[in-house]
CSV table of C-alpha atoms in Angstrom, one decimal:
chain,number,residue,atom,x,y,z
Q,261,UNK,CA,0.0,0.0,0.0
Q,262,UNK,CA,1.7,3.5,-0.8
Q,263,UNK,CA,1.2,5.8,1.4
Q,264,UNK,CA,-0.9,8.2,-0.5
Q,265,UNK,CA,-3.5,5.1,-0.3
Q,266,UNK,CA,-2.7,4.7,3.3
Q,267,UNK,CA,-4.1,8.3,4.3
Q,268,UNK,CA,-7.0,8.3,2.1
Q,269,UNK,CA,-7.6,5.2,3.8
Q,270,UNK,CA,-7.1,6.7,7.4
Q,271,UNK,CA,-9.2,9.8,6.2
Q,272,UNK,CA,-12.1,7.8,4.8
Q,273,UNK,CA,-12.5,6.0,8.2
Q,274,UNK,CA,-12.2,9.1,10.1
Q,275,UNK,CA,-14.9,10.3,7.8
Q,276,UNK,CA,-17.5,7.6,8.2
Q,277,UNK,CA,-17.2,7.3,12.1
Q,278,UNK,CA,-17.9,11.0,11.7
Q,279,UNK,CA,-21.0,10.8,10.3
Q,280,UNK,CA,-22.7,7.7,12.1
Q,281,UNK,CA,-24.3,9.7,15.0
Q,282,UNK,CA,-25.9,11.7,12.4
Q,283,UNK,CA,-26.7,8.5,10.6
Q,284,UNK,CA,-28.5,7.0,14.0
Q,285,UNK,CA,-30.5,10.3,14.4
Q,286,UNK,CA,-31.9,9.9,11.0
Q,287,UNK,CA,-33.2,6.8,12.1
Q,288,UNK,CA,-34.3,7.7,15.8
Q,289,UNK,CA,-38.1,8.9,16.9
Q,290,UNK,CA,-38.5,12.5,16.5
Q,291,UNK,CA,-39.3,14.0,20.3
Q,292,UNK,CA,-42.4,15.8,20.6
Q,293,UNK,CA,-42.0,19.7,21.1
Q,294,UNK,CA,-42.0,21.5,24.6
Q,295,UNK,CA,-45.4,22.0,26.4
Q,296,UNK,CA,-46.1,25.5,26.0
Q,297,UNK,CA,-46.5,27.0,29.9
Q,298,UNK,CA,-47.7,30.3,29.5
Q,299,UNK,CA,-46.3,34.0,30.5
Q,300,UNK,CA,-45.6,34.5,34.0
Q,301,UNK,CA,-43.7,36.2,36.8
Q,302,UNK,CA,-42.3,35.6,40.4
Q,303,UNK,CA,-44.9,35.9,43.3
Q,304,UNK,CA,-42.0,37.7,45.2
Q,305,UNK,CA,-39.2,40.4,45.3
Q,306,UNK,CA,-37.0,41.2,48.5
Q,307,UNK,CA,-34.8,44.2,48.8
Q,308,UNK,CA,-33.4,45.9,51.2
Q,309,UNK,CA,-34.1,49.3,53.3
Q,310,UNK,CA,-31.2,49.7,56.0
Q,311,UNK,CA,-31.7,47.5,58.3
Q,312,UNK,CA,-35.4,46.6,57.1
Q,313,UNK,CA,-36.2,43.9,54.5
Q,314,UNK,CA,-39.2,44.8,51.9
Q,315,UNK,CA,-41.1,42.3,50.1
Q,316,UNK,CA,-43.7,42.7,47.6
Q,317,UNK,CA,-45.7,40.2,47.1
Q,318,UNK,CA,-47.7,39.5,43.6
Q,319,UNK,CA,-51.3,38.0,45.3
Q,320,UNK,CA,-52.8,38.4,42.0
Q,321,UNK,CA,-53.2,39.8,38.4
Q,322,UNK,CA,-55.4,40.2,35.3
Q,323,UNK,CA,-56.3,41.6,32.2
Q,324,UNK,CA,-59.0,44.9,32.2
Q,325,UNK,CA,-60.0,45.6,28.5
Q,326,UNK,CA,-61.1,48.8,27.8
Q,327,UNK,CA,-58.4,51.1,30.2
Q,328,UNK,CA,-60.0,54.2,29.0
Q,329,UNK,CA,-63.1,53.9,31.0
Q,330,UNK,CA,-60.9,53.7,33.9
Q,331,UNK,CA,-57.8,55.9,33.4
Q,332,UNK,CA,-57.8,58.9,31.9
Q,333,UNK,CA,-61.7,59.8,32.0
Q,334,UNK,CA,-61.2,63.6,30.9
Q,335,UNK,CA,-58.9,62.8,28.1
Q,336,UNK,CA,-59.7,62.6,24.7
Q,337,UNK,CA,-59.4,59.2,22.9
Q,338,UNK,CA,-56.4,60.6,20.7
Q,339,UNK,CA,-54.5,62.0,23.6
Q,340,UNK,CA,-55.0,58.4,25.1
Q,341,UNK,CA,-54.2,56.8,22.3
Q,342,UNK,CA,-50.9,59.2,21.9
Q,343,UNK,CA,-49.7,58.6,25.4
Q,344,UNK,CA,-50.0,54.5,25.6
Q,345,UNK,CA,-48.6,54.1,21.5
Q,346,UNK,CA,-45.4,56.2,23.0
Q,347,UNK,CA,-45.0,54.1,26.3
Q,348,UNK,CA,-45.5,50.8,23.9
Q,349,UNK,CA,-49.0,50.3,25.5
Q,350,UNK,CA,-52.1,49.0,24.1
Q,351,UNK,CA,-55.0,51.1,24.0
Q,352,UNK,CA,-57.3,48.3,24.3
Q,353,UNK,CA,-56.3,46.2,27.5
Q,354,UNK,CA,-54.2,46.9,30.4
Q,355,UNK,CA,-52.8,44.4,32.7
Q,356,UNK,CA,-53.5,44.7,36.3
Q,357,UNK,CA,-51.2,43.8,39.4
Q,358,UNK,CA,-51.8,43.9,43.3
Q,359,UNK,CA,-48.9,44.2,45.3
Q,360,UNK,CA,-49.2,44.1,49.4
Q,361,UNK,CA,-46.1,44.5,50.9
Q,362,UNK,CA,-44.1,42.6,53.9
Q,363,UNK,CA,-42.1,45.0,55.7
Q,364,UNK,CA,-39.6,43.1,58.2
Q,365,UNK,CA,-38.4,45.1,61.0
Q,366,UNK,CA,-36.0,42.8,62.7
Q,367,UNK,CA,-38.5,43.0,65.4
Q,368,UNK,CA,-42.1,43.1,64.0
Q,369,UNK,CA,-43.5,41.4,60.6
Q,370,UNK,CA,-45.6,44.1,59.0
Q,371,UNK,CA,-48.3,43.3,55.6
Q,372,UNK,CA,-49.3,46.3,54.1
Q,373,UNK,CA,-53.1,45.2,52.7
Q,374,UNK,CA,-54.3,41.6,51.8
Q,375,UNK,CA,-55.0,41.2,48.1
Q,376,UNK,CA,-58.4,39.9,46.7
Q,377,UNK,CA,-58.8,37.2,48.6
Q,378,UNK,CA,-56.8,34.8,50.9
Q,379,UNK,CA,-55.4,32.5,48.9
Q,380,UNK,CA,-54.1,35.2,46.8
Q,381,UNK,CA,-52.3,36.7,49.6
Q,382,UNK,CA,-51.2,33.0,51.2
Q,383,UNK,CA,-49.9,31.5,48.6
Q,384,UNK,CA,-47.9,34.7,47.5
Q,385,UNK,CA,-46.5,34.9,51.4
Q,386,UNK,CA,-46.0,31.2,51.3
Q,387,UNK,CA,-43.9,31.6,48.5
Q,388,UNK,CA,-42.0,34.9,50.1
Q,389,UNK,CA,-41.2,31.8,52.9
Q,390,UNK,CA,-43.9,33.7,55.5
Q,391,UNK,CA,-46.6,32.1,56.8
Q,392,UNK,CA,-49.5,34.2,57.7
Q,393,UNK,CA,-49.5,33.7,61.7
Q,394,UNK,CA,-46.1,34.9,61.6
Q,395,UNK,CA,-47.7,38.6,60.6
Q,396,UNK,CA,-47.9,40.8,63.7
Q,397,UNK,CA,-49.5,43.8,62.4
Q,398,UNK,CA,-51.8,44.2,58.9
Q,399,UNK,CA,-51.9,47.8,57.7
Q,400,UNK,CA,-54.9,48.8,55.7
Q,401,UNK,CA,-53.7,51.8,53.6
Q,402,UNK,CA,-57.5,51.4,52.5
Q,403,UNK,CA,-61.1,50.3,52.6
Q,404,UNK,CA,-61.1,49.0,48.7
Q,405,UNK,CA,-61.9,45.2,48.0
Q,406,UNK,CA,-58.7,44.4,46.3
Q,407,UNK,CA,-57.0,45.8,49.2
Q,408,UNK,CA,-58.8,44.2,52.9
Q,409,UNK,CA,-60.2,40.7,50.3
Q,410,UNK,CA,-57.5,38.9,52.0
Q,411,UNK,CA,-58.5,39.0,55.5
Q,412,UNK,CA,-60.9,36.9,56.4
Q,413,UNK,CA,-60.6,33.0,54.9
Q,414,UNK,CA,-63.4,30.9,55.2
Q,415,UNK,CA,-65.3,33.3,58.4
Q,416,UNK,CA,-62.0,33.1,60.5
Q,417,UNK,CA,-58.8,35.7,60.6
Q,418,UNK,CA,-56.0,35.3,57.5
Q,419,UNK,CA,-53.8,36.1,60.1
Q,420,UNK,CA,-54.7,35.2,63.2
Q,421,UNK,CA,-51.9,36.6,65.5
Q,422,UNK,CA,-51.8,39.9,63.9
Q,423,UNK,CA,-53.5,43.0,65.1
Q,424,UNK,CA,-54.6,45.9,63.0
Q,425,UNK,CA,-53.5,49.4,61.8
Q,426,UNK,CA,-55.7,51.7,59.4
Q,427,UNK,CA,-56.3,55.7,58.9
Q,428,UNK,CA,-59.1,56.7,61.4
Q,429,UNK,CA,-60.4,59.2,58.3
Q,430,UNK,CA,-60.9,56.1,56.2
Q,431,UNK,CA,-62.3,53.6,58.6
Q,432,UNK,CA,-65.1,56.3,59.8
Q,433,UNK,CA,-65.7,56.4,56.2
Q,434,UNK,CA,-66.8,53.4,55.9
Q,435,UNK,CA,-68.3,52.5,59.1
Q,436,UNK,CA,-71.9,53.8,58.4
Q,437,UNK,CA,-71.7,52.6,54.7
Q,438,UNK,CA,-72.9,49.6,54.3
Q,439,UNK,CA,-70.4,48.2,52.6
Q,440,UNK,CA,-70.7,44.4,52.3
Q,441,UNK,CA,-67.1,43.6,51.9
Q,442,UNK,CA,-65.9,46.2,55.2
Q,443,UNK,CA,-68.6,44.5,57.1
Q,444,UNK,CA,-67.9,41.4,55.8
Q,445,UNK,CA,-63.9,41.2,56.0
Q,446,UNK,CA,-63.3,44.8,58.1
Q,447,UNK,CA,-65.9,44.7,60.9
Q,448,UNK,CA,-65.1,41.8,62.6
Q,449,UNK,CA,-61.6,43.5,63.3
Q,450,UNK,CA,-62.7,46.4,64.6
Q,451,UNK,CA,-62.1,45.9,68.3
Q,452,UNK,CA,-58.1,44.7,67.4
Q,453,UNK,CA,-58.1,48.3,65.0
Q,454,UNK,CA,-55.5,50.9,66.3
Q,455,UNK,CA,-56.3,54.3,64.4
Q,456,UNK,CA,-53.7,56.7,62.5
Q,457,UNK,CA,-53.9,60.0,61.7
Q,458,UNK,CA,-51.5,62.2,59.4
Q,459,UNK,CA,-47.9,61.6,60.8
Q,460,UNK,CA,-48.6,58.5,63.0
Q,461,UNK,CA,-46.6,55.6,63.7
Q,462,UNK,CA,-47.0,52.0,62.8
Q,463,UNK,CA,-43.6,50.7,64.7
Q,464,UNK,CA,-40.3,52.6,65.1
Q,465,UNK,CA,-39.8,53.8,61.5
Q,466,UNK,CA,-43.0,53.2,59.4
Q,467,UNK,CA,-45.2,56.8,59.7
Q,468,UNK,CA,-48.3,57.2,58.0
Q,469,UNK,CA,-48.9,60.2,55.4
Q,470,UNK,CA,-51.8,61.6,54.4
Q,471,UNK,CA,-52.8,60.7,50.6
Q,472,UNK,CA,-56.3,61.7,50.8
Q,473,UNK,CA,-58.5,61.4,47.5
Q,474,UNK,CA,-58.6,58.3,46.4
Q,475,UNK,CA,-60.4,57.4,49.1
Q,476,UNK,CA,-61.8,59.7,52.3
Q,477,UNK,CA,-59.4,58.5,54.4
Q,478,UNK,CA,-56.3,56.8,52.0
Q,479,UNK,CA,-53.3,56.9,53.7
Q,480,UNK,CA,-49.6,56.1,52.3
Q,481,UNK,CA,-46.5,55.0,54.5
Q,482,UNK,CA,-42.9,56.2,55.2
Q,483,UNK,CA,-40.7,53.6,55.6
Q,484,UNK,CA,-37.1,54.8,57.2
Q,485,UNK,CA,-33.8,52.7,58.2
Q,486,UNK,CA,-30.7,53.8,58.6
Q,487,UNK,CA,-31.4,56.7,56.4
Q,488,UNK,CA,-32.5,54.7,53.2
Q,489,UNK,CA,-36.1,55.6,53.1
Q,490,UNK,CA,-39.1,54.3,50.9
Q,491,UNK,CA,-42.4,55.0,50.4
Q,492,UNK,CA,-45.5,52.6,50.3
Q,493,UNK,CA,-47.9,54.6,47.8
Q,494,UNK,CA,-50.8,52.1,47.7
Q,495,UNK,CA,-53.1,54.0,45.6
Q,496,UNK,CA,-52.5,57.3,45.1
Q,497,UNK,CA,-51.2,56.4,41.5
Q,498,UNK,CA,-53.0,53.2,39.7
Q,499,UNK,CA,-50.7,53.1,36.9
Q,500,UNK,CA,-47.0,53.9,35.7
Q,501,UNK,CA,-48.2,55.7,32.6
Q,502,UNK,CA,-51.6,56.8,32.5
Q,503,UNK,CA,-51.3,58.3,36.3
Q,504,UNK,CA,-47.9,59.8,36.2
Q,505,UNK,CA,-47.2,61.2,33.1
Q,506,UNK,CA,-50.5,62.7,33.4
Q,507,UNK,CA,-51.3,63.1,37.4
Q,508,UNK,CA,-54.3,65.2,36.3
Q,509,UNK,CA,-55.7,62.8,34.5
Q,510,UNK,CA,-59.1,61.3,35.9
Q,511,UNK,CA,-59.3,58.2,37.5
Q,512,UNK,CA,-62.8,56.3,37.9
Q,513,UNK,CA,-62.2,54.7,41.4
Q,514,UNK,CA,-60.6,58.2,42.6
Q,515,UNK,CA,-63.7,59.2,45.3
Q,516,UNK,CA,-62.7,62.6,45.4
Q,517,UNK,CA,-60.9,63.6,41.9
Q,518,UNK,CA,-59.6,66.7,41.9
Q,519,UNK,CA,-58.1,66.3,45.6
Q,520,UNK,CA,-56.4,62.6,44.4
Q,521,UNK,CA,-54.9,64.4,41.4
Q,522,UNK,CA,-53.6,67.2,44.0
Q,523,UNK,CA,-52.0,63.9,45.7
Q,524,UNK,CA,-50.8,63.0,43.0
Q,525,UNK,CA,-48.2,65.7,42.6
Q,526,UNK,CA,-47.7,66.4,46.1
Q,527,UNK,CA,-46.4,62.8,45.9
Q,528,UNK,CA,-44.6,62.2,42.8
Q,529,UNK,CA,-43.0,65.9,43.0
Q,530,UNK,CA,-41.1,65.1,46.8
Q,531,UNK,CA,-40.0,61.7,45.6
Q,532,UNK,CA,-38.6,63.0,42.3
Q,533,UNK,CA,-36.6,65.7,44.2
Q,534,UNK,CA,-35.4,63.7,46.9
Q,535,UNK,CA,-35.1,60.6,44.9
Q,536,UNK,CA,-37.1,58.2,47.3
Q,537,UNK,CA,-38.3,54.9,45.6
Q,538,UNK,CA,-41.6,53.8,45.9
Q,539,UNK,CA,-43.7,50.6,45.7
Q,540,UNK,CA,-47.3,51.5,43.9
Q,541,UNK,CA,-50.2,48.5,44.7
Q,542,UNK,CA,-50.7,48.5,41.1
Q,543,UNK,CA,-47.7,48.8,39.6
Q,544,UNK,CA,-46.1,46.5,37.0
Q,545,UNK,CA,-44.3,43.5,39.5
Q,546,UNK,CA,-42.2,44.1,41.3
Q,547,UNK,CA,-44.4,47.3,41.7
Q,548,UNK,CA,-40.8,49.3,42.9
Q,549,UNK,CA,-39.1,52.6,41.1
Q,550,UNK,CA,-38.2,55.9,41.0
Q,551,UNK,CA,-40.1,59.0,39.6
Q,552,UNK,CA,-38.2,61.8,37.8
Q,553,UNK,CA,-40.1,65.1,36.4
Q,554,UNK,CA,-40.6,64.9,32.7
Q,555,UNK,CA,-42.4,67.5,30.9
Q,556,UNK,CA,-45.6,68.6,32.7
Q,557,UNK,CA,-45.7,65.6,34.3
Q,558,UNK,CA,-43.5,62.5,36.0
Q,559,UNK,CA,-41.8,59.4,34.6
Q,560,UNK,CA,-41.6,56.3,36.4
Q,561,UNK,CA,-37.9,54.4,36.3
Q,562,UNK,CA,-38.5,50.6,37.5
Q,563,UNK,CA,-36.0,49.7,40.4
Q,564,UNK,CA,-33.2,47.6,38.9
Q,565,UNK,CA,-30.6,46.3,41.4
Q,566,UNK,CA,-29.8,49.4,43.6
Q,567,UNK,CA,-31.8,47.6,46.5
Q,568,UNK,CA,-30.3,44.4,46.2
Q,569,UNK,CA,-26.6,45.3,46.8
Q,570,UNK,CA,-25.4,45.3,50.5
C-alpha cells in the first residue's frame, strides 16, 4: 500500500465514524416539542431598606380591556391613544397587578393590605417563605376590595396573630356605609383596630402620610432605616403611565378627583426631588421605582438592582 492510499484510507474511516451519529438520528423517533407553559412572573421580590427587608408580594393579576373607562376619563381618545402608543401600551387592554407589601423590622413582621382574597395573599406569602400567623401587624392603607379581600378565609382571621393598623379618616368612612365587603372582611376586626392620623406611627420607622383622595381616608407609608427611606404609595397612583405622566388625568375609582390628582403631585414631586423609591399597589411587578419630572408631568424608572446590593 503506498502511502498516499494509506491516508485516504485513514481519512475515509475518520470520515465515516464521523457521520454515524448523524446517521443514527436519521433513524431515531423525533421527540415531541416542549409543552407551551404560558407567560408569567415571580410571586415575590426582596430588597433591602437599612436595616429593614421589603417584600412585595404579587397576590394576583389580570387583564381589564377597555383602560380608557378607567384611566384617563377627561382625556380625549387621541390624547389616550398618543400617550399609551409612545409608552408601547395597548389602547385596548391593560394588565393589572396587586402588590401588598411585607415589611420586616427585625422586630415586627408588618403586611401592608391583603390582596383579593386569601389565597391570593397565602400563597404569594408562602412563597416569600412567611406564613401568615407569623404577621404581627396588617396595615390597611384602605377600605377597597382588592385591598382588605384577604383577611378573612373561610369566616375566620387570615392572620390570626396579627392585630390591625388603618387611617381613622378612612375607617369612619366606611363604618356607616354599608359596605358588604368592610362589614364582611373589616368589621369583625374592629375591636383589634389601632387608628392613625397624618404623621402617626405604625412601629419605630414606618409613619403614615396623608394621601387623601382616592379614598376619604387613604393613607400612604414612610418607611425609614438607617437613612434609606421608601415609600408605600398604595393607591394614590394606579398606573406607571396613564397616572404619572398625566397626574391630572381622571381616575374612575378616585372618590374625590380633583383632591387625588392634588395627591398625585404632592407625591410624585417630593420623591422626584429627593429621589425616594416607591412601591405603587398596582404597579407593574415588582411594583418598585423611581419618579423623575418629565415635561408637565413624572416618569416612572423601574428599580433595577440598587436595593439588592449590600
Amino acid at each position: 500500500m503506498t502511502p498516499f492510499q494509506k491516508h485516504i484510507t485513514r481519512r475515509s474511516a475518520l470520515l465515516g465514524a464521523a457521520a454515524l451519529p448523524f446517521a443514527a438520528a436519521s433513524v431515531s423517533p423525533a421527540f415531541a416539542a416542549a409543552e407551551m407553559l404560558g407567560a408569567s412572573t415571580a410571586k415575590f421580590n426582596r430588597v433591602k431598606l437599612g436595616s429593614f427587608e421589603v417584600t412585595s408580594l404579587l397576590a394576583g393579576t389580570r387583564t381589564v380591556p377597555e383602560p380608557q373607562s378607567i384611566f384617563g376619563m377627561n382625556a380625549t381618545p387621541e390624547e389616550f391613544a398618543q400617550a399609551s402608543s409612545a409608552a408601547h401600551i395597548p389602547t385596548d387592554k391593560a394588565q393589572f397587578f396587586f402588590t401588598p407589601t411585607v415589611v420586616n423590622t427585625g422586630e415586627k413582621l408588618v403586611l401592608f393590605d391583603t390582596g383579593l382574597n386569601a389565597g391570593g395573599i397565602t400563597g404569594a406569602l408562602s412563597a416569600a417563605g412567611y406564613s401568615p400567623d407569623q404577621i404581627d401587624t396588617v396595615v390597611l392603607t384602605h377600605m377597597h376590595g382588592d385591598h382588605i379581600g384577604g383577611m378573612m378565609n373561610d369566616g375566620a382571621p387570615t392572620f390570626a396573630n396579627a392585630d390591625y393598623v388603618t387611617g381613622a379618616a378612612e375607617f369612619n368612612a366606611w363604618d356607616m356605609a354599608g359596605n358588604e365587603g368592610f362589614e364582611a372582611k373589616v368589621r369583625p376586626m374592629a375591636e383589634k383596630m389601632t387608628m392613625l392620623d397624618d404623621g402617626g406611627s405604625v412601629v419605630s420607622g414606618i409613619t403614615a402620610m396623608a394621601a387623601f383622595g382616592h379614598t376619604p381616608g387613604h393613607m400612604a407609608y414612610m418607611l425609614e432605616s438607617d437613612g434609606a427611606q421608601l415609600v408605600l404609595g398604595a393607591d394614590f397612583a394606579n398606573h406607571y403611565v396613564w397616572s404619572l405622566a398625566y397626574p391630572d388625568w381622571e381616575v374612575k375609582f378616585d372618590r374625590d378627583k380633583a383632591m387625588a390628582a392634588q395627591t398625585r403631585r404632592k407625591l410624585l414631586g417630593m420623591m422626584a426631588a429627593d429621589k425616594i423609591p416607591f412601591i405603587g399597589y398596582h404597579m407593574p411587578f415588582p411594583a418598585i421605582g423611581y419618579v423623575e419630572t418629565r415635561n408637565e408631568g413624572f416618569h416612572y424608572v423601574p428599580a433595577s438592582y440598587q436595593m439588592l446590593m449590600e
